[in-house]
XYZ file of C-alpha atoms in Angstrom:
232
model
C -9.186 -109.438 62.789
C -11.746 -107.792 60.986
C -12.107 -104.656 58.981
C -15.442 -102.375 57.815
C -14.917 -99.657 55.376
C -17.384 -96.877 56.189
C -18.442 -94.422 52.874
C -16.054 -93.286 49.949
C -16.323 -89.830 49.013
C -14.078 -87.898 46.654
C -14.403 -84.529 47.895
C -14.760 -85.922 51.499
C -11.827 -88.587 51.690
C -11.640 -92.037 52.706
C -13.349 -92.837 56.400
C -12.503 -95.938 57.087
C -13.339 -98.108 60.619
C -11.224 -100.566 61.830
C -12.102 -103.579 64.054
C -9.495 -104.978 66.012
C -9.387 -106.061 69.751
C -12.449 -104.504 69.890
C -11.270 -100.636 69.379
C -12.438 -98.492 66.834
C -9.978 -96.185 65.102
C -11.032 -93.235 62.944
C -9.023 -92.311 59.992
C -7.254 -88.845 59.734
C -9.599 -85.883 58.505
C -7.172 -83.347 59.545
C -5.489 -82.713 56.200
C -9.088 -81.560 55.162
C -9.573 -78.374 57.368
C -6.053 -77.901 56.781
C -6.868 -77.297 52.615
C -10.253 -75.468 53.285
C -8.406 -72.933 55.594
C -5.230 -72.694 52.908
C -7.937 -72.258 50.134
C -10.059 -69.578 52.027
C -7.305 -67.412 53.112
C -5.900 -67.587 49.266
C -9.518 -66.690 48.223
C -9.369 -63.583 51.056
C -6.333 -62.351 50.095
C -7.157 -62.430 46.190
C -10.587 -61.005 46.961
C -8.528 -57.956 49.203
C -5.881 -57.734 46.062
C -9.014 -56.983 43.897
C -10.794 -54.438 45.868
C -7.738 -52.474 45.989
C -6.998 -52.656 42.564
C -10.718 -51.098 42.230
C -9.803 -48.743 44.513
C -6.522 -47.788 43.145
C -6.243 -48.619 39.892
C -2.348 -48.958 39.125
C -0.068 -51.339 37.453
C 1.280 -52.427 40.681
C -1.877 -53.441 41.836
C -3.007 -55.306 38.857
C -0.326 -57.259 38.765
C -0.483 -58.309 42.766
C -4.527 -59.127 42.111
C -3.548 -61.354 39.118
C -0.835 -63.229 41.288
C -3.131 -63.406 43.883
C -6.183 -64.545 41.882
C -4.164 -67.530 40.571
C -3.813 -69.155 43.986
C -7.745 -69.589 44.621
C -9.099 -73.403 43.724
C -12.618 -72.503 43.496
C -13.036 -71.830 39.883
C -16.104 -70.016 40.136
C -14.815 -67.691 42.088
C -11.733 -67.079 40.042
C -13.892 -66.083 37.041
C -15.369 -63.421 39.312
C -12.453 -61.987 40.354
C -10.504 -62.322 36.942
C -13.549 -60.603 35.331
C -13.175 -57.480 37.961
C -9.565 -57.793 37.051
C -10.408 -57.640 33.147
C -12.112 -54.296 33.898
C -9.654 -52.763 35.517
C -6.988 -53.627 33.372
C -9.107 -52.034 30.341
C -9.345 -49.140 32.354
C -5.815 -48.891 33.313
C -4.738 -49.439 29.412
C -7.533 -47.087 28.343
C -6.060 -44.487 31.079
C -2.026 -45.328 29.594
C -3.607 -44.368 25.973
C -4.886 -41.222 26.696
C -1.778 -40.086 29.089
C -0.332 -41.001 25.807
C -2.561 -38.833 23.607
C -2.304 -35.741 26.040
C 1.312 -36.315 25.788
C 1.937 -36.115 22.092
C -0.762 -33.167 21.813
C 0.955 -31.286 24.230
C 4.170 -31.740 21.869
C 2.238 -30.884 18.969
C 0.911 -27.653 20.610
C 3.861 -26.619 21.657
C 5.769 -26.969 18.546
C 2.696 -24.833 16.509
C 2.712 -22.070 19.342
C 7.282 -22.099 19.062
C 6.809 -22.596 14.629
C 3.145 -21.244 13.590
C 2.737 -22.519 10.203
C -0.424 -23.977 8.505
C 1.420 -27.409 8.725
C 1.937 -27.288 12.077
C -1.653 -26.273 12.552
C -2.879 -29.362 10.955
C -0.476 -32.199 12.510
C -1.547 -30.309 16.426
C -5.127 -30.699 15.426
C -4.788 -34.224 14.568
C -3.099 -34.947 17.667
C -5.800 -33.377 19.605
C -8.158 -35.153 17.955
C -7.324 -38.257 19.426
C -7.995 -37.134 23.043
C -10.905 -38.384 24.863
C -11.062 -35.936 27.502
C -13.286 -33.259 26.991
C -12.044 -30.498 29.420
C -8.726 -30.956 27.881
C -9.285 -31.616 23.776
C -10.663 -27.892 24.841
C -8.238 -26.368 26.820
C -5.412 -27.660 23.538
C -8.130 -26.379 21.227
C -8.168 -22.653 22.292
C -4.399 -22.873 22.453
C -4.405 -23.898 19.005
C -7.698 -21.367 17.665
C -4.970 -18.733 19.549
C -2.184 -19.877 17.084
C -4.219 -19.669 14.088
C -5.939 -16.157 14.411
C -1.950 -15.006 15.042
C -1.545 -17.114 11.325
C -4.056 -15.398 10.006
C -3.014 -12.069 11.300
C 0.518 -12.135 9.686
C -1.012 -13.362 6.185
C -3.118 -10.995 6.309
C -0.392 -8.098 6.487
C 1.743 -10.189 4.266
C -1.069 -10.144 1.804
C -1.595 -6.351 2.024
C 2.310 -5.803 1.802
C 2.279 -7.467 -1.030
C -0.608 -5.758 -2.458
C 1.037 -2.518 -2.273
C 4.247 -3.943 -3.295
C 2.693 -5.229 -6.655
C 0.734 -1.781 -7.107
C 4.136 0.079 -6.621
C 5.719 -2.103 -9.205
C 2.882 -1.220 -11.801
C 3.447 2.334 -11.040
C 7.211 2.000 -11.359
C 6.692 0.347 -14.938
C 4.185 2.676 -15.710
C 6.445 5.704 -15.367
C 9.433 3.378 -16.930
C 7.281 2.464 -19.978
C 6.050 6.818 -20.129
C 9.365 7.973 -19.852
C 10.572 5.620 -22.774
C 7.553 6.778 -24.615
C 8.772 10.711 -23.942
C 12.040 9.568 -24.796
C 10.897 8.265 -28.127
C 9.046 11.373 -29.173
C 11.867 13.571 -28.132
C 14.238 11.587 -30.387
C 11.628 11.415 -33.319
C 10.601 15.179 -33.227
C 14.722 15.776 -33.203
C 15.207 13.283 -35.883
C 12.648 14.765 -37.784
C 13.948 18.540 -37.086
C 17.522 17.346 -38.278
C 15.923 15.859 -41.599
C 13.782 19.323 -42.117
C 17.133 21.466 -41.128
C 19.570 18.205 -43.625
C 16.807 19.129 -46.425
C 16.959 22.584 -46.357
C 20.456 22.807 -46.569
C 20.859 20.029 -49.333
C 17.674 21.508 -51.189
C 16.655 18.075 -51.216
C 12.973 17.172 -50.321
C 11.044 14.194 -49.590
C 7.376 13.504 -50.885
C 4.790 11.221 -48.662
C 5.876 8.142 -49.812
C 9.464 8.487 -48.848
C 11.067 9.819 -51.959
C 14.025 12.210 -52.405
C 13.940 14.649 -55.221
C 16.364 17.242 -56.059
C 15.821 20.943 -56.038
C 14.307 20.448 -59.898
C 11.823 18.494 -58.459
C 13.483 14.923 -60.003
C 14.350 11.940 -58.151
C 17.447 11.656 -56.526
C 19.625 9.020 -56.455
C 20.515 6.644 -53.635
C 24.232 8.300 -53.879
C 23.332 11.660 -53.870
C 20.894 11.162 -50.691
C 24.149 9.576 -49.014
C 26.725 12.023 -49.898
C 24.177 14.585 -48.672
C 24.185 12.648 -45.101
C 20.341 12.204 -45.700
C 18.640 8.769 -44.766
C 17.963 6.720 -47.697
């Protein structure tokens, strides 16, 4: 008995012939085909996964390309497909972000247009601000220019009520402080009547400087100015 081995090849297998009673017999190669098919309908499917991921671009998807693209062998054709994958998924995450933005604008918005303050103003415009998408950021924009010409509507008539209020007020004081004025003069002129009216009855008189002198024309006393009920 004699045997021949026939080529070695990694990728290929082992071919081996073998001499015996003159017959030849051919190693198995079957196991072979039986890879390449497994490997190319892995590769299909992953490749299918992918496109439809493209196509629709959903979490669901992305994760049935990613299980799919780890069954394919060929390496360099797993790089392909997880770089089309890597796309997608930033697109998908970019997508989740802005649903996310829109989302807390539209809260912000609403809560300025329900409570229209200059806070609320400022914490909507931030949120809008963080909105890529054009035709919206505008559409939340004009909601919130609508807010803030209402804003400056009411401060506006809250600034000219309070005008007039503080213009009333000085008017009010005004006539407050010119009746107390009147009120003073009145009392002085009587005050000064009933001294005039106290002198001529007493025959007591009073020089410039605040002095009292009796009738004779001599000072009078501190007593006799207070038993006459005169002021001292």
């Amino acid at each position: 008995m004699a045997t021949a081995l026939i080529g070695v090849s990694q990728d290929q297998g082992l071919l081996t012939t073998s001499v015996e009673n003159n017959h030849v017999v051919l190693a198995d190669t079957k196991s072979k085909s039986k890879t390449t098919k497994k490997e190319d309908k892995a590769t299909k499917a992953a490749k299918k996964a992918v496109k439809q991921l493209e196509k629709d671009q959903t979490q669901e998807n992305l994760d049935l390309a990613t299980k799919k693209v780890k069954a394919v062998k060929n390496k360099k054709v797993k790089n392909q497909l997880k770089k089309r994958i890597a796309t997608v998924k930033t697109a998908i995450e970019t997508q989740k972000q802005e649903e996310t933005a829109q989302a807390a604008a539209e809260t912000a918005v609403a809560n300025l247009e329900a409570n229209q303050t200059r806070e609320n103003v400022d914490d909507a415009k931030n949120k809008v601000d963080a909105i890529t998408d054009t035709a919206k950021k505008g559409d939340f924009n004009n909601r919130i220019n609508a807010v803030v010409s209402a804003i400056e509507t009411k401060e506006a008539e809250e600034a000219a009520q309070a005008e007039e209020a503080r213009k009333a007020e000085e008017a009010r004081q005004a006539q407050e402080q010119a009746a107390a004025e009147e009120a003073a003069r009145q009392a002085q002129e009587q005050a000064a009547a009933q001294q005039v009216q106290q002198q001529a009855a007493s025959g007591y008189s009073r020089d410039a400087r605040g002095r009292w002198h009796r009738p004779n024309g001599q000072y009078a006393s501190k007593a006799e100015i207070a038993a006459a009920g005169l002021p001292w």
